[in-house]
Amino acid sequence: MRISRKDIVPDGPGSVKLVPVDSDDLWFAYNLIAVGDSVMAVTVRKVLREAASGGRDAERVKLKLEIKVEAVDYDKVGAVLRIRGKNILENEHVKIGAFHTLEIELQRPFVLRKEIWDSLALDVLHQATDPAASADLVVVLMQEGLAHIILVGRSVTTTRSRIETSIPRKHGPAIAGYESALNKFFENVLQAFLKHVDFSVVRCAVIASPGFTKDQFHRHLLLEAERRQLRTVIENKSRIILVHTASGYKHSLREVLDSPSVMNMIKDSKAAQEVRALKDFFDMLSNDPTRACYGPKHVEVAHDRMAVQTLLITDDLFRNADIATRQKYVNLVKSVKDSGGAAHIFSSMHVSGEQLTQLTGIAAILRFPLPDLDDIEM
Amino acid sequence: MPRKVSYGLDYDEDYGYDYEEVDDYRLDYDADDSGDVPIAREEPSRSTSNVWRCSICTYDNEEGLPACDICGVIRKTHIDVNNAKKTASASLKKDLPTERISTTSEENSNVVTSRGRHVNVIKSEHGSQLDIHASGSREVALEHGTSADEYKHQVLTSSSNSFSDESTNSAQKASSLKPYSHETWMLPEKGESVLTQLNIAIVGHVDSGKSTLSGRLLHLSGRISQKEMHKYEKEAKLQGKGSFAFAWALDESAEERERGITMTVAVAYFDTKKYHVVLLDSPGHKDFVPNMISGAIQADAAVLVIDASVGSFEAGMDGNKGQTREHAQLIRSFGIEQLIVAVNKMDAIEYSKERYELIKRQLGTFLRTSGFKDTSVQWVPMSAITNQNLDANPDDIRFSSWYKGPYLLKAIDSLPPPLRDFSRPLVMPVSDVIRSPSTGQISACGKLESGAMRAGLKVLVMPSGHLGTVKSMEHDSRPCTVARAGDHVAVVLQGVDGSRIIKGGVLCHPDFPISVAKHFELKVLTLEGASPILIGSQVELHIHHAMEAACVKKIISVLDPKTGEEMKKSPRILTPRQRAVIEVVLQGPVCAGEYSNCKALGRVSLRASGRTAAVGFVTRVIED
């Protein structure tokens, strides 16, 4: 994300002009824009004009609109951010108070004006503009008959492709069927791999599976690359890592990010930090359940007793809440940080964030055990 | 003791775990004093015969008790049974002259099964003789001590005959489905000299010698000729894997041979004196446990192979990395009660008795706490590679001096015959789909859990719901005409698109479809060593041959291990060794049924991070 102009008073009103560069930036914009803010951007609107003869003519006009945000919608699949709101800028074609939906696109600047730029929003802004290298990782998560190609970005994890075929058992006369079905499966995965993996953007490619499927696929990949002279693969052979996981389902992505070889590559990135924090939480839960809690009520109670050491919270909670709840969470994060603890804000688009969302979205590792939390209703 | 595939007296009441034993909660007392507890339990059954066995927790209660001591299930009286017996035997005599082999007719309105009872009648091919008592010998060997006789006299008759049983039987029918009556051809003929089929799963830690044992058994029974054996030996030596020669009979793919492991379950057939054995050689590797589940779920009995050599046994017993424990717990959860523990590689420890006794003690404790009864576990030390104690008493003097027990094949023969569910509607979970390249035909392989099928029969292919016809069937590469419950066959289907049949699907009777859903309520037991389960935990759900990613949506309650009552509502977290009721939501739909309706379709196992986290069964299918 590029900032063209910044005019902000911390904890006060301000505006900023941003240009999103990649799909990750749309995610940051999604987190920044809240209901009640105003967004100004160049957009296209269908305008009805009265022609001289009396007939109405519809024309698509490009104009600059500023709207007061009423609803924000992030389309993960299409990577588009839609903002719906009322027009507040004087305009010859559009009346004030008329509804309009703005689409934030890549490489198109927009201006965001907020009443209060709280610490969280400033944090997000800072992260968005941080030029540090992203975690970009491509993971081919597979098992026999099922493969996912997943792109792990800085804050967003997207599944680019999913391939599923049925591979028969390999015994007796049908054994030839097994080999050919397996080859066809690998071929499909290879095609998807070539289509979605761009080695110039991605830091490294990981092939993960239980059993030996990953070795088989790796062998197939290299052989085919030699045979068909696929330059991209041949040059980047060293950037392909093999990792063992327990299954080929998406939740095994956690194990991929946890493995030492991958961790080395991405240890400074947000995704790795999140995975580690969540892993600590689960370890604490299995070793000493009274020192870990989840659910808004339990975490609040724990916080009241100054027991929270590490707070894990998803950005989902900030986004969907009304002003009062959002303020409450912001205060919670601030006070945990002030009291010497750590607060991790998970991106709900990452695999660890998804898991945290399933767990109600908020969890905490405590400084000392609180056994009576069990009695409180969740 | 036969495996409880049939439904017992108390079945419809409170179905607890079939495999759960009272001993489970005594896990805390552990290795040292577990000796006393189980023995005390078994005394009633050994000393007196006036005990009745609770069909839920299999505890032997005194005769006078109206309800089971442990799980509280009320013992149903036999009053209705006796009545039915009278009416049934009366109608039976009437039926004799008009008996004939019926043709396939699915619509029939005569109720013959009530939910909790079924009986098999063995009729000869010509249908004139009715031999009730013979039915007790094979198929209906129920172990409910005193009640066994009553069952034999209940009769199921086919629709085409006229008789007036309808009124009594329809009153007993509890299910809302249209009543099902099986046909004569579905029951095995008495006159047949065919050996009973017995499905045996071979499980154990990796490299314990499972495939070598299976190869050896095939060779000894004559299934593999000397020439083939030489071929395997030669090829194995060429690749530098001479010791794997026998295993190559089972591990046929290049990948398996190269790595020297089994990756998927290999099916092989051989005959002993008493049984036609279907051998399911499972992989022992940790990553291939899903394949092992798919194979072992078809079994009636299991052989747990242990590597006796120093260090290997300990590695296998390791809680985290060893598969011995996990395999034992899984097969117990599939309802398998009969277990033969084959202590292999005795030659490596010089046939030492002390080592054998040590293994027996340690493993025996574990098996007891997992729920295996001491009487249904047989211990056979042997050496597959040197052919000691497999098909004959051991030759080696070091061995035969102290070991006087049965050899392996004798132990297999001494297993009681399994109970088969002939009289329920057809259910066949599909374990594999093979497309024949030459003919373009699709064949679905699997084991029939209940009912029977033959060529020309219309079957419903779930989950797609399409109707197909059975064109032909094959067992052990030989065509067969009729396949009954317990048989392992490859069915060629006609009229159904190949993409509709998938592994994990089920072939069933068109009038009795299996429910397909994504949302289930399960009753589970969390295993030791597994990571805790929270709301939102991502697991893999295994149900018959289907596997799907699932998420724990709600933890409804934790149950008291002794009484099965709700101990705590909505707990935060499930720790190991707890019984609980949870709700899971799957990513994709699977065919499943409630455990009380069909056991094979109701058993589940939950796995996460490469270990089995919990085992249990479906209590409710929640339609969305």
Short mmCIF file of C-alpha atoms in Angstrom, two decimals, chain A residues 1-2 19-32 73-82 104-108 110 124 127-128 134-137 150-160 196 201-202 315 319 347 349-350:
data_model
loop_
_atom_site.label_atom_id
_atom_site.label_comp_id
_atom_site.label_asym_id
_atom_site.label_seq_id
_atom_site.Cartn_x
_atom_site.Cartn_y
_atom_site.Cartn_z
CA MET A 1 0.00 0.00 0.00
CA ARG A 2 1.35 3.42 -0.89
CA VAL A 19 -3.12 3.47 -3.30
CA PRO A 20 -3.54 -0.30 -2.89
CA VAL A 21 -0.89 -2.30 -4.68
CA ASP A 22 -1.77 -5.96 -4.11
CA SER A 23 -4.68 -7.95 -2.79
CA ASP A 24 -3.22 -7.89 0.70
CA ASP A 25 -3.70 -4.13 0.68
CA LEU A 26 -7.37 -4.54 0.02
CA TRP A 27 -7.49 -6.56 3.19
CA PHE A 28 -5.82 -3.76 5.11
CA ALA A 29 -8.26 -1.29 3.63
CA TYR A 30 -11.07 -3.59 4.75
CA ASN A 31 -9.76 -3.39 8.27
CA LEU A 32 -9.28 0.34 8.17
CA ASP A 73 -17.97 -5.79 1.90
CA TYR A 74 -14.83 -7.76 1.09
CA ASP A 75 -15.08 -10.28 -1.67
CA LYS A 76 -12.35 -12.80 -1.01
CA VAL A 77 -12.75 -14.72 -4.20
CA GLY A 78 -12.83 -11.75 -6.52
CA ALA A 79 -10.44 -9.67 -4.41
CA VAL A 80 -12.67 -6.62 -4.54
CA LEU A 81 -13.66 -4.24 -1.78
CA ARG A 82 -17.11 -2.68 -2.04
CA ILE A 104 -11.85 -0.06 -4.42
CA GLU A 105 -9.53 -1.39 -7.06
CA LEU A 106 -5.82 -1.93 -7.25
CA GLN A 107 -3.69 0.98 -8.40
CA ARG A 108 -6.55 3.43 -7.96
CA PHE A 110 -8.74 6.76 -2.64
CA VAL A 124 -2.97 -1.26 10.63
CA GLN A 127 1.61 -2.43 8.82
CA ALA A 128 0.06 -1.83 5.45
CA SER A 134 6.04 -10.42 2.83
CA ALA A 135 5.61 -13.99 3.91
CA ASP A 136 4.65 -15.00 0.47
CA LEU A 137 4.70 -18.70 0.44
CA ILE A 150 -2.51 -22.24 -1.12
CA LEU A 151 -0.89 -18.85 -1.22
CA VAL A 152 0.14 -17.60 2.20
CA GLY A 153 0.46 -13.84 2.02
CA ARG A 154 1.30 -11.27 4.62
CA SER A 155 -2.10 -11.14 6.10
CA VAL A 156 -4.26 -13.17 3.81
CA THR A 157 -4.19 -16.85 2.99
CA THR A 158 -6.01 -17.76 -0.18
CA THR A 159 -6.66 -21.14 -1.69
CA ARG A 160 -5.83 -20.79 -5.33
CA HIS A 196 -0.63 -20.15 -9.86
CA VAL A 201 6.67 -12.97 -6.26
CA VAL A 202 6.85 -15.99 -4.04
CA ASP A 315 -9.54 -8.63 13.64
CA ARG A 319 -14.59 -5.03 12.32
CA SER A 347 -5.83 -11.90 10.61
CA MET A 349 -7.89 -14.84 6.72
CA HIS A 350 -4.95 -16.88 7.86
#
